[in-house]
mmCIF file of C-alpha atoms in Angstrom:
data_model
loop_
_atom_site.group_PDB
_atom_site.id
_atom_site.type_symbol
_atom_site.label_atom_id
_atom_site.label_comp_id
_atom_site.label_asym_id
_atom_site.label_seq_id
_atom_site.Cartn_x
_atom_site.Cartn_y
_atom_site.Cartn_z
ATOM 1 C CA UNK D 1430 -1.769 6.985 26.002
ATOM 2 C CA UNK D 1431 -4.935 9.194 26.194
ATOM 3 C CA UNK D 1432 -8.020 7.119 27.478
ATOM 4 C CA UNK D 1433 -10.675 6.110 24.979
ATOM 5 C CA UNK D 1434 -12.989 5.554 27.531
ATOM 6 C CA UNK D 1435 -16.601 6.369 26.767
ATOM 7 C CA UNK D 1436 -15.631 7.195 22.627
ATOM 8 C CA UNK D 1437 -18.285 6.248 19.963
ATOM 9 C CA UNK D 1438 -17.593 4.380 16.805
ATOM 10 C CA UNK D 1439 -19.167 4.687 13.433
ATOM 11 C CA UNK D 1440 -18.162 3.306 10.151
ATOM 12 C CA UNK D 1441 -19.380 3.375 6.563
ATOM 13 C CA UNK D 1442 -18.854 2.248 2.803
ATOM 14 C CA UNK D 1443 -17.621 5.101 0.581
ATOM 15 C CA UNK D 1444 -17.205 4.797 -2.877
ATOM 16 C CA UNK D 1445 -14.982 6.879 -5.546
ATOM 17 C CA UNK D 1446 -14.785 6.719 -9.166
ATOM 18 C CA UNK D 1447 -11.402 5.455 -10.614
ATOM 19 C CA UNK D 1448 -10.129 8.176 -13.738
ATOM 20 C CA UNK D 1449 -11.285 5.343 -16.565
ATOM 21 C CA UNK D 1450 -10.179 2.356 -15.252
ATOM 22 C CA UNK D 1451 -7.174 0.330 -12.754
ATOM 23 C CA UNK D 1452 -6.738 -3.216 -14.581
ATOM 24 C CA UNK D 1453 -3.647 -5.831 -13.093
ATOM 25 C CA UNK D 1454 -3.424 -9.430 -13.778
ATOM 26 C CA UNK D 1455 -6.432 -10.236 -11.537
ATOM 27 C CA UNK D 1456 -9.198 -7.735 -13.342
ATOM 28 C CA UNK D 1457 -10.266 -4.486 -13.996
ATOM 29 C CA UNK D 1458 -11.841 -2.045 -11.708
ATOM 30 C CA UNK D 1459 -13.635 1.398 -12.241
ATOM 31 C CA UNK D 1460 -14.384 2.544 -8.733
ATOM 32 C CA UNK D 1461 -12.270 2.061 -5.130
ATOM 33 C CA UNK D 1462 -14.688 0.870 -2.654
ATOM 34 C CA UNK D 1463 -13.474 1.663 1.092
ATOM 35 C CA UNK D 1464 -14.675 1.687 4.314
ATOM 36 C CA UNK D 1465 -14.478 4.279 6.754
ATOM 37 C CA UNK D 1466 -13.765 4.533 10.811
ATOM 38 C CA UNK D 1467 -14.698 7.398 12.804
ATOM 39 C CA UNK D 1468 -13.356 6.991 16.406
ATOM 40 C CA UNK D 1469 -15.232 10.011 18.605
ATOM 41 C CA UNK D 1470 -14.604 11.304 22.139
ATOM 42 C CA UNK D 1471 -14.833 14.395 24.196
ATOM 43 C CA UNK D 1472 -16.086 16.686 20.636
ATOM 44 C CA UNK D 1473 -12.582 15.437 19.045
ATOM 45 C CA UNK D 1474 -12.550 12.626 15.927
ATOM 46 C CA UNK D 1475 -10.065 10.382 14.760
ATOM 47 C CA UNK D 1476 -10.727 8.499 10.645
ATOM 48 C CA UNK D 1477 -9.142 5.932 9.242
ATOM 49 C CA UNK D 1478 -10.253 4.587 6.102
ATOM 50 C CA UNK D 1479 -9.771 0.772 4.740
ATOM 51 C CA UNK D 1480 -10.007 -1.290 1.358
ATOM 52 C CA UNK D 1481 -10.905 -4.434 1.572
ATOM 53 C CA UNK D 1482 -9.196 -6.872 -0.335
ATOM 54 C CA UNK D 1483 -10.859 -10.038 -2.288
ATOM 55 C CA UNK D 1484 -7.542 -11.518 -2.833
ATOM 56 C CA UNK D 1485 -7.151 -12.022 1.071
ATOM 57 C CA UNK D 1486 -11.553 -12.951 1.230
ATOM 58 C CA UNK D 1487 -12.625 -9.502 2.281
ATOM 59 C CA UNK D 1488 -15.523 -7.881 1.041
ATOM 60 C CA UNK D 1489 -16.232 -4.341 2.032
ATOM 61 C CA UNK D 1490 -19.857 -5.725 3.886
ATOM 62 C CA UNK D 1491 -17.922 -7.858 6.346
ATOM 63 C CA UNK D 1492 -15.068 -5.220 7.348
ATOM 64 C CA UNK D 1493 -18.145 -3.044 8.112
ATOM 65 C CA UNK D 1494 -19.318 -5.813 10.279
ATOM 66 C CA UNK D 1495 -15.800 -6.340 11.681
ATOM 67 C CA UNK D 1496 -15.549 -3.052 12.467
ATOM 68 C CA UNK D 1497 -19.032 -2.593 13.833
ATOM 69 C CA UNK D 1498 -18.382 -5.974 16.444
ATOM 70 C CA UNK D 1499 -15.406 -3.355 18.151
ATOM 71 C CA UNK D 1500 -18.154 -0.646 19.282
ATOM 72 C CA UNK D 1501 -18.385 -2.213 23.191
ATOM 73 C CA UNK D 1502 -14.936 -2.625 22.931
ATOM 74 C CA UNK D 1503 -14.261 0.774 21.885
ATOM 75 C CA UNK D 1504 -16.795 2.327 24.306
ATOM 76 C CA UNK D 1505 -14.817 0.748 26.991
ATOM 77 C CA UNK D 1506 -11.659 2.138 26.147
ATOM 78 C CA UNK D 1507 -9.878 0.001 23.856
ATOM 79 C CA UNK D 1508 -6.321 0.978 22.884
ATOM 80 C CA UNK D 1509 -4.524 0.461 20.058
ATOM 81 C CA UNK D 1510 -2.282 -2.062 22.055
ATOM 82 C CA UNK D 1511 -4.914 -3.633 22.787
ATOM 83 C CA UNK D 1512 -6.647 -3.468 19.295
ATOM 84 C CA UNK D 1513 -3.595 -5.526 17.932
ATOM 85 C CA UNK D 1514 -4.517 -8.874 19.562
ATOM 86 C CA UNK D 1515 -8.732 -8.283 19.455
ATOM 87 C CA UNK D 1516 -8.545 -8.121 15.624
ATOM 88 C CA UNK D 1517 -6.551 -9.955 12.930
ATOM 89 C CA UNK D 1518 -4.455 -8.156 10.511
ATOM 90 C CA UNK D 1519 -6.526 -6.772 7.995
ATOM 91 C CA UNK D 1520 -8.463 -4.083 6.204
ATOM 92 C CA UNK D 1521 -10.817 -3.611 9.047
ATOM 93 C CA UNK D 1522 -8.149 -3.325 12.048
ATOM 94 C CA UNK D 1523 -5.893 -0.776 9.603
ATOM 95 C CA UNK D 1524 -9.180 1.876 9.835
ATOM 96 C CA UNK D 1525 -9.603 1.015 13.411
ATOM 97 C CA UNK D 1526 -5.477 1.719 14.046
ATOM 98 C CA UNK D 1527 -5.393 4.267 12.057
ATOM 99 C CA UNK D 1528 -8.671 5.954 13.298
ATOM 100 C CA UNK D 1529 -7.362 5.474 16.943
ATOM 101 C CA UNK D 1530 -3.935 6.975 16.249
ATOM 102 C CA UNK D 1531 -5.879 10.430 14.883
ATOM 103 C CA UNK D 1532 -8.185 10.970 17.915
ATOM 104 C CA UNK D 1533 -5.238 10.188 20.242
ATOM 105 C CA UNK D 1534 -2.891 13.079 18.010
ATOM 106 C CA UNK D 1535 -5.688 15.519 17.870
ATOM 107 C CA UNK D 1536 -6.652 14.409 22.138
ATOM 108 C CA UNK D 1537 -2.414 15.197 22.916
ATOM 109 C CA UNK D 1538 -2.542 18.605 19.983
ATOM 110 C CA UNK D 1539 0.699 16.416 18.551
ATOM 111 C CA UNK D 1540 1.284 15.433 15.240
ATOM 112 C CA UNK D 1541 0.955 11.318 14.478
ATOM 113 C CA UNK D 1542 4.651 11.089 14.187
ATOM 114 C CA UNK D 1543 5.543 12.923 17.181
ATOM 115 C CA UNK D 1544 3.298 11.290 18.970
ATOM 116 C CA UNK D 1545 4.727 7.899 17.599
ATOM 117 C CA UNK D 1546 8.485 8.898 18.530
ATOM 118 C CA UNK D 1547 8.847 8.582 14.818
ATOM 119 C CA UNK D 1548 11.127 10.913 12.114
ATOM 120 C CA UNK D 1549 8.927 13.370 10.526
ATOM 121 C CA UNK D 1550 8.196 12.616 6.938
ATOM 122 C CA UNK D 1551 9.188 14.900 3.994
ATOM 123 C CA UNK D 1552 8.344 15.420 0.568
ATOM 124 C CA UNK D 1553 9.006 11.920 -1.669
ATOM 125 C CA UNK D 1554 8.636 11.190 -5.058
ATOM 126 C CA UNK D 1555 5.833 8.711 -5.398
ATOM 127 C CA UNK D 1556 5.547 5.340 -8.399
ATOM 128 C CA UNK D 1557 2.875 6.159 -11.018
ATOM 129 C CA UNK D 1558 0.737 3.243 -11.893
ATOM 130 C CA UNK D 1559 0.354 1.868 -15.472
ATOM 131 C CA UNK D 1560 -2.143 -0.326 -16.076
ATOM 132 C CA UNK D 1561 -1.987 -3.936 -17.807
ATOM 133 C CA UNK D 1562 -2.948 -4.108 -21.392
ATOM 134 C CA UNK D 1563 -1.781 -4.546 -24.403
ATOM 135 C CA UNK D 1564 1.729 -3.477 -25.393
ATOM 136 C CA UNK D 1565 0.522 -0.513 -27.456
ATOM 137 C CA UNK D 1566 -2.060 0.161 -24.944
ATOM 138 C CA UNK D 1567 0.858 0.233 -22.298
ATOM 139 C CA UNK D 1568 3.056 2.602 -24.599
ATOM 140 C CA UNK D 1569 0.178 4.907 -25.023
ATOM 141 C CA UNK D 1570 -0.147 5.743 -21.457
ATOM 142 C CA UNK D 1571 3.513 5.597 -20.999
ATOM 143 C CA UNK D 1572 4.123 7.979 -22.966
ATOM 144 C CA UNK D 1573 1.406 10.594 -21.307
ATOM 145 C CA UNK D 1574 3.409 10.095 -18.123
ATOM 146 C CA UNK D 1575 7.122 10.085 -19.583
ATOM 147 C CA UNK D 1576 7.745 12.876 -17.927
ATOM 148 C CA UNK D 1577 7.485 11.390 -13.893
ATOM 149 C CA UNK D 1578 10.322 10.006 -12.701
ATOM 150 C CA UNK D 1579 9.276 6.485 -11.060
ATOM 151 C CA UNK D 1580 6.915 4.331 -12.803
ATOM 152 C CA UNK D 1581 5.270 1.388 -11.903
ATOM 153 C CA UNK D 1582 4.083 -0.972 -14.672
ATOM 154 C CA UNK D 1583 1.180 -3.708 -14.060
ATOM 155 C CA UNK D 1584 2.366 -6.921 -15.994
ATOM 156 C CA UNK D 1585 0.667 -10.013 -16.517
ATOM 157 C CA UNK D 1586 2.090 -12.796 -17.672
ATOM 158 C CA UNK D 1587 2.376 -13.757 -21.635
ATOM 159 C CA UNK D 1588 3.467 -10.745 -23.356
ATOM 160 C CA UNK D 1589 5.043 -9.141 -20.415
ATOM 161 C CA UNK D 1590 8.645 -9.140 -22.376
ATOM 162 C CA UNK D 1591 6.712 -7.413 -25.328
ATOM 163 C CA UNK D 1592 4.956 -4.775 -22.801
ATOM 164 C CA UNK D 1593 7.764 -3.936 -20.761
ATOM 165 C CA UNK D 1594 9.966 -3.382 -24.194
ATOM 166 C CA UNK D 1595 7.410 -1.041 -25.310
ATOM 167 C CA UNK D 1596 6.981 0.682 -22.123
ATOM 168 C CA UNK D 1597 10.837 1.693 -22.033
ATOM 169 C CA UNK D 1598 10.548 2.909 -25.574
ATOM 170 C CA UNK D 1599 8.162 5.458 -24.356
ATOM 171 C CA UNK D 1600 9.786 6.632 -21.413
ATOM 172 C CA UNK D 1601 13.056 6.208 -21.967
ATOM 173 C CA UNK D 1602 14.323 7.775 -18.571
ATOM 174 C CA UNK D 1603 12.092 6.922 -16.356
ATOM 175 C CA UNK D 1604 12.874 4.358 -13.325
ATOM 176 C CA UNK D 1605 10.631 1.537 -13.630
ATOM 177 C CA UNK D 1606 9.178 -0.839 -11.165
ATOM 178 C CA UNK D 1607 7.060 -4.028 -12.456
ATOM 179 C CA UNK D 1608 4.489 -5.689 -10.571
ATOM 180 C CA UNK D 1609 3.381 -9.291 -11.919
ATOM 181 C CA UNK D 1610 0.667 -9.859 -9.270
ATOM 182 C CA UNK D 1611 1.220 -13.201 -8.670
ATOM 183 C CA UNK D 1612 0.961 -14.091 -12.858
ATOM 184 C CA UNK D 1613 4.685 -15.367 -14.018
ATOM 185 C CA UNK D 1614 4.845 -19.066 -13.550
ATOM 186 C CA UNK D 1615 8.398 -21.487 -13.070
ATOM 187 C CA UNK D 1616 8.304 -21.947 -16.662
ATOM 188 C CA UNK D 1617 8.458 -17.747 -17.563
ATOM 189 C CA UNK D 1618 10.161 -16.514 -14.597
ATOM 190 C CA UNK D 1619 13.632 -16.794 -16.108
ATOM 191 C CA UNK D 1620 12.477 -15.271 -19.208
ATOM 192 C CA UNK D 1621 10.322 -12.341 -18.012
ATOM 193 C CA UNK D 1622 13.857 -11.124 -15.118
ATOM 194 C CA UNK D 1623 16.114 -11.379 -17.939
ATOM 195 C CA UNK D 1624 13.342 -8.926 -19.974
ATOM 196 C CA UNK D 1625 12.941 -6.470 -17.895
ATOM 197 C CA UNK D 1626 16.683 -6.573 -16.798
ATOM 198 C CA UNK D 1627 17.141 -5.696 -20.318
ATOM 199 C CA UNK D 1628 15.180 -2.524 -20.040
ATOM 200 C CA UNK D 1629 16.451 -1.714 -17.148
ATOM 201 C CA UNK D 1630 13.841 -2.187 -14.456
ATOM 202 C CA UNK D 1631 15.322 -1.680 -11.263
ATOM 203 C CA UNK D 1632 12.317 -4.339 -9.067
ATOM 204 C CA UNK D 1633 10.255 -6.914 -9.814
ATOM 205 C CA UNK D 1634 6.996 -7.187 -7.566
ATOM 206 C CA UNK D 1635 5.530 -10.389 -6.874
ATOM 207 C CA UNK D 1636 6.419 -12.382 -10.001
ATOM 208 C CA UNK D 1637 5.047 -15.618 -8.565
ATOM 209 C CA UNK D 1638 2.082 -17.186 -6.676
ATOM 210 C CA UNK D 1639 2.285 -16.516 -3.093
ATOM 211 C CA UNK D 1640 2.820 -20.319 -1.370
ATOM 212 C CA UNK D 1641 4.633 -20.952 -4.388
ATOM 213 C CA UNK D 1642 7.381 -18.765 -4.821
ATOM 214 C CA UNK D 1643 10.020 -21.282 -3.881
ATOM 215 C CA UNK D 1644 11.511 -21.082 -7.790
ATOM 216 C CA UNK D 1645 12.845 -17.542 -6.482
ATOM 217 C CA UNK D 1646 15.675 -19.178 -3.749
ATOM 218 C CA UNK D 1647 16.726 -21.152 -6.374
ATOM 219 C CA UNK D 1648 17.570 -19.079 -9.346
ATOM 220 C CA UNK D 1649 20.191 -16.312 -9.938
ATOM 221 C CA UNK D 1650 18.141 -12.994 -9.537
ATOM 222 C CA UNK D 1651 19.186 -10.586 -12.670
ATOM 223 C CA UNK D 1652 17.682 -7.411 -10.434
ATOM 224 C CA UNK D 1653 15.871 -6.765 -7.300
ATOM 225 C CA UNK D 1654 12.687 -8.795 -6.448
ATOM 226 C CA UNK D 1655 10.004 -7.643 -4.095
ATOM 227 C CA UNK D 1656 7.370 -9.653 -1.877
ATOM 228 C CA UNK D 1657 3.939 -8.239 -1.957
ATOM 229 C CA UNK D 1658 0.980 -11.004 -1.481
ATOM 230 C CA UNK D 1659 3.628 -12.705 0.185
ATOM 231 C CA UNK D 1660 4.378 -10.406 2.887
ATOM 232 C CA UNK D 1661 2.202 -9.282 5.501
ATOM 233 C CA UNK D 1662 3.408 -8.294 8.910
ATOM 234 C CA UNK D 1663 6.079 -9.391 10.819
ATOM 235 C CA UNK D 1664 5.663 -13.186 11.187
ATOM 236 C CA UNK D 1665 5.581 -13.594 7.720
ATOM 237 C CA UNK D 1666 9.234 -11.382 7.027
ATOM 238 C CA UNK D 1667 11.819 -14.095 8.347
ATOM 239 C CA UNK D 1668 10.548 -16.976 5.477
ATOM 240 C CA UNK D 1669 11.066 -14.860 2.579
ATOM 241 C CA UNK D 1670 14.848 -13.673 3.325
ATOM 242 C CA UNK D 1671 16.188 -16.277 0.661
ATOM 243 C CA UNK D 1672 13.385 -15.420 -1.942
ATOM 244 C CA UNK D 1673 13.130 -11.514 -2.195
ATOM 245 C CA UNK D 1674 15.488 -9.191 -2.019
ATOM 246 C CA UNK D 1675 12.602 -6.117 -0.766
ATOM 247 C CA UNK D 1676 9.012 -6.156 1.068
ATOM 248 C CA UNK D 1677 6.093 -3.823 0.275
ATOM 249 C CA UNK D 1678 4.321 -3.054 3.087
ATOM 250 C CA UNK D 1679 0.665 -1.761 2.833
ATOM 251 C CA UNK D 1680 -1.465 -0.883 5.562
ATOM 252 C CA UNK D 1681 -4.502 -2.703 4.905
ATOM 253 C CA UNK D 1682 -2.537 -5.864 4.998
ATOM 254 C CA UNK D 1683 -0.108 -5.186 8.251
ATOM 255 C CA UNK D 1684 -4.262 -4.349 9.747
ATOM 256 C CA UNK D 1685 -2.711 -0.713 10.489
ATOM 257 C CA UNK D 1686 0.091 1.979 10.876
ATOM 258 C CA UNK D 1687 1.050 0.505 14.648
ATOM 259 C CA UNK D 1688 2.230 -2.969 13.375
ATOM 260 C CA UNK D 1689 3.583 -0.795 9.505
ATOM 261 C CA UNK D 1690 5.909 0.738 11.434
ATOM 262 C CA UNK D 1691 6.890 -2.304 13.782
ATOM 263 C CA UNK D 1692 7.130 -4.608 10.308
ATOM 264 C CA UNK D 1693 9.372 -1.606 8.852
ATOM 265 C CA UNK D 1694 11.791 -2.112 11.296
ATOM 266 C CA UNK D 1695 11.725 -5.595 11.462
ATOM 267 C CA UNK D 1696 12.431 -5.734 7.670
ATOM 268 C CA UNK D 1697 15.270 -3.506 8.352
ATOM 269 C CA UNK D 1698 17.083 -5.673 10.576
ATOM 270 C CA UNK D 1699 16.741 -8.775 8.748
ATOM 271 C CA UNK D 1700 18.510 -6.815 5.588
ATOM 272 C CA UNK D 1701 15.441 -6.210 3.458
ATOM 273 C CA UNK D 1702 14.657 -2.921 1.269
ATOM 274 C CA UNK D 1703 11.299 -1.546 1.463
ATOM 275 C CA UNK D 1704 8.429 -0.489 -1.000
ATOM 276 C CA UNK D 1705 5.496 1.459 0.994
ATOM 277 C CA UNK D 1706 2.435 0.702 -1.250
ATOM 278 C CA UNK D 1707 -1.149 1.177 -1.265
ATOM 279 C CA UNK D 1708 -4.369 0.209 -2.434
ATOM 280 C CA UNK D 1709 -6.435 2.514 -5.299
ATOM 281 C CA UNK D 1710 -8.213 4.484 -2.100
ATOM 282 C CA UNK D 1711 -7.977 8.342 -1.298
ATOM 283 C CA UNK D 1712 -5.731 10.586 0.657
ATOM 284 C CA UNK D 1713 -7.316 8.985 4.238
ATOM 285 C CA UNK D 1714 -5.465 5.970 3.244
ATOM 286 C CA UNK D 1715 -2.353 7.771 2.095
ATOM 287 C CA UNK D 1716 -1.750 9.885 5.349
ATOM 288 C CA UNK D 1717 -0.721 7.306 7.680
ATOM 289 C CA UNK D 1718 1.079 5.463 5.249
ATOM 290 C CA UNK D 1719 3.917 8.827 4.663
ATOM 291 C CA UNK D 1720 4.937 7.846 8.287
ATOM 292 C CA UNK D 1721 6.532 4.522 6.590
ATOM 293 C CA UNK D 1722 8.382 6.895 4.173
ATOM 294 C CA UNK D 1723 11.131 7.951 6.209
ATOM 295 C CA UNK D 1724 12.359 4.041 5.623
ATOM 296 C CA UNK D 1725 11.163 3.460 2.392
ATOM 297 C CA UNK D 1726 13.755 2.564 -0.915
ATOM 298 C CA UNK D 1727 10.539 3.234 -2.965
ATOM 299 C CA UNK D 1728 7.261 5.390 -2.461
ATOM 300 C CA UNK D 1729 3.879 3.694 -4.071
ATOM 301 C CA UNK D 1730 1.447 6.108 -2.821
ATOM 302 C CA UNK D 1731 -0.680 7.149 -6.092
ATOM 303 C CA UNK D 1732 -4.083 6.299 -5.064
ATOM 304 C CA UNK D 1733 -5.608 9.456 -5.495
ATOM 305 C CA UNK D 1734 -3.797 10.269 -8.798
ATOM 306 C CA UNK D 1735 -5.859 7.425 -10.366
ATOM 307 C CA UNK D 1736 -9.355 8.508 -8.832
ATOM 308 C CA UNK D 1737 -11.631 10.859 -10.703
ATOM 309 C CA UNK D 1738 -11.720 13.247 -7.249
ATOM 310 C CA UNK D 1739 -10.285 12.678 -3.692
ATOM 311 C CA UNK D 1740 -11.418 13.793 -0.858
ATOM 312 C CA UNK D 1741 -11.611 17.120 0.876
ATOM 313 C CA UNK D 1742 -7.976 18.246 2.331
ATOM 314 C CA UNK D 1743 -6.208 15.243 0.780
ATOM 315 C CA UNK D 1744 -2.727 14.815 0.242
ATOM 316 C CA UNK D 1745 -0.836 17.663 -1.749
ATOM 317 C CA UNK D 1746 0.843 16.215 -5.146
ATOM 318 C CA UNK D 1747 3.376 18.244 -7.137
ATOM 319 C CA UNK D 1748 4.137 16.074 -10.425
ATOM 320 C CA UNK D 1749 4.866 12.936 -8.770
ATOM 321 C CA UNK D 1750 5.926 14.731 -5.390
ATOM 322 C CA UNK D 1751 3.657 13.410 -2.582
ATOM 323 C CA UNK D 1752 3.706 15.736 0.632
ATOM 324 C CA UNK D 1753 3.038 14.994 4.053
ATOM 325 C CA UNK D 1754 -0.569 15.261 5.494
ATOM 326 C CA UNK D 1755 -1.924 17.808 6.661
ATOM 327 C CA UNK D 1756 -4.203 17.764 10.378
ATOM 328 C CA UNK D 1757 -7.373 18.780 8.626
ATOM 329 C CA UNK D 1758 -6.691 15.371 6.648
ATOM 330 C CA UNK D 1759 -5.450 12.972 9.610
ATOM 331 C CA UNK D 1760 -2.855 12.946 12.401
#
């Protein structure tokens, strides 16, 4: 590994208008909020970029701060081996990873993935996000993106058998993923499979509260149910192996690409499918994240799509096609 001795850190808050607005069972939203690394040595830098989460108490203030309390530690050559045990997994170690893994690529003139001894990633066709609302609401927007392949519907709990219903009616070939965030309860969770097995939704994300999923070991699953606030890096996999049948690993909860890819194949052996997802960020997020693709049943890497702009040299989309970064982005 190249030394980081004697590299400067600096970090910021960055903020980018949503297109309208991104609403799941927990609220609406009408800008992405994330926080920046810059790792800097010898005229090279390596970014990552973060979103903190509420859900898991983190506000995008204290990931600055957490970020900020790694500059000695940085200045005296921390590694990203290293980084793994001085930080919890989190928002703030995934910019710090992922920051670390770009100045090392750019220090060794390798791509990340080469560098990484990992398979290159390709094209993939990436989930397009619907927001929750109202059945008709739901169709509406449906219908405007019919025409991508993979679609990934926000439920929320009553009415979900209503939306979903209306959602296939407007696209009726699409594939469709739903993602509950935590809002079905014992009491619906029956109902709401057996609904969206009847349109044909090929996963489920996160039907129940995390901590109280238990319902899900006990019940015959009609289709294919994914662990999302449930899952977060590797010590939390081998728990879950009766409850879900898939794991969707994002970045900013595994605290960065280096333990991603080590939870990816973890999940593998134990015999579970895996979602890639994101957060609503830009393409700085994004980059890393493609290196998960090469093992990935399904590809949730829309961010940008639902901003008003992205960044400079962000990710290149085709329809729903995501492509692989390019080095003026990251690695």
């Amino acid at each position: 590994m190249t030394s980081m001795k004697f590299a400067a850190l600096a970090m910021r808050i960055e903020r980018f208008p949503i297109a309208g607005s991104f609403t799941i069972s927990r609220g609406a939203k009408t800008e992405a909020v994330t926080v920046v690394a810059e790792v800097s040595r010898a005229g090279l830098t390596g970014r990552g970029e973060c979103v903190p989460y509420p859900r898991y108490g983190e506000t995008p203030e204290a990931t600055l701060a957490a970020i900020q309390a790694m500059q000695e530690a940085v200045a005296s050559g921390l590694t990203r081996e290293a980084l793994q045990a001085a930080m919890p997994s989190g928002a703030a170690r995934n910019a710090l990873d992922c920051a670390l893994i770009d100045l090392e690529a750019k220090a060794a003139g390798l791509r990340a993935w080469n560098l990484l001894g990992r398979p290159a990633p390709g094209e993939r066709t990436t989930a397009y996000t619907i927001s929750l609302g109202t059945p008709e609401a739901m169709a509406a927007a449906t219908a405007k993106a019919a025409h991508r392949p993979l679609l990934k519907i926000k439920l929320g709990g009553d009415g979900d058998a209503e939306r979903i219903a209306a959602v296939r009616k407007a696209a009726p070939e699409a594939e469709l993923i739903v993602d509950a965030n935590e809002a079905w309860t014992e009491t619906n969770l029956e109902a709401n499979l057996a609904a969206c097995a009847a349109s044909g939704v090929t996963l489920v994300e996160q039907p129940l509260p995390a901590g109280r999923d238990e319902a899900l070991a006990r019940i015959r699953r009609p289709l294919a149910v994914c662990a999302d606030e449930s899952v977060h890096d590797r010590k939390s996999l081998a728990p879950l192996r009766e409850r879900y049948d898939a794991v969707n690993i994002k970045l900013d909860k595994t605290g960065g690409l280096t333990e991603a890819l080590a939870m990816a194949d973890a999940a593998e052996a134990l015999g579970f499918e895996i979602m890639i997802g994101c957060m609503v960020a830009t393409s700085l997020s994004m980059a890393p994240a493609m290196l998960v693709t090469p093992q990935a049943r399904f590809v949730d890497l829309d961010g940008p799509l639902l901003l008003a702009r992205d960044r400079d040299h962000g990710l290149r989309y085709d329809g729903s096609l995501v492509y692989p970064p390019d080095a003026s982005l990251w690695g």
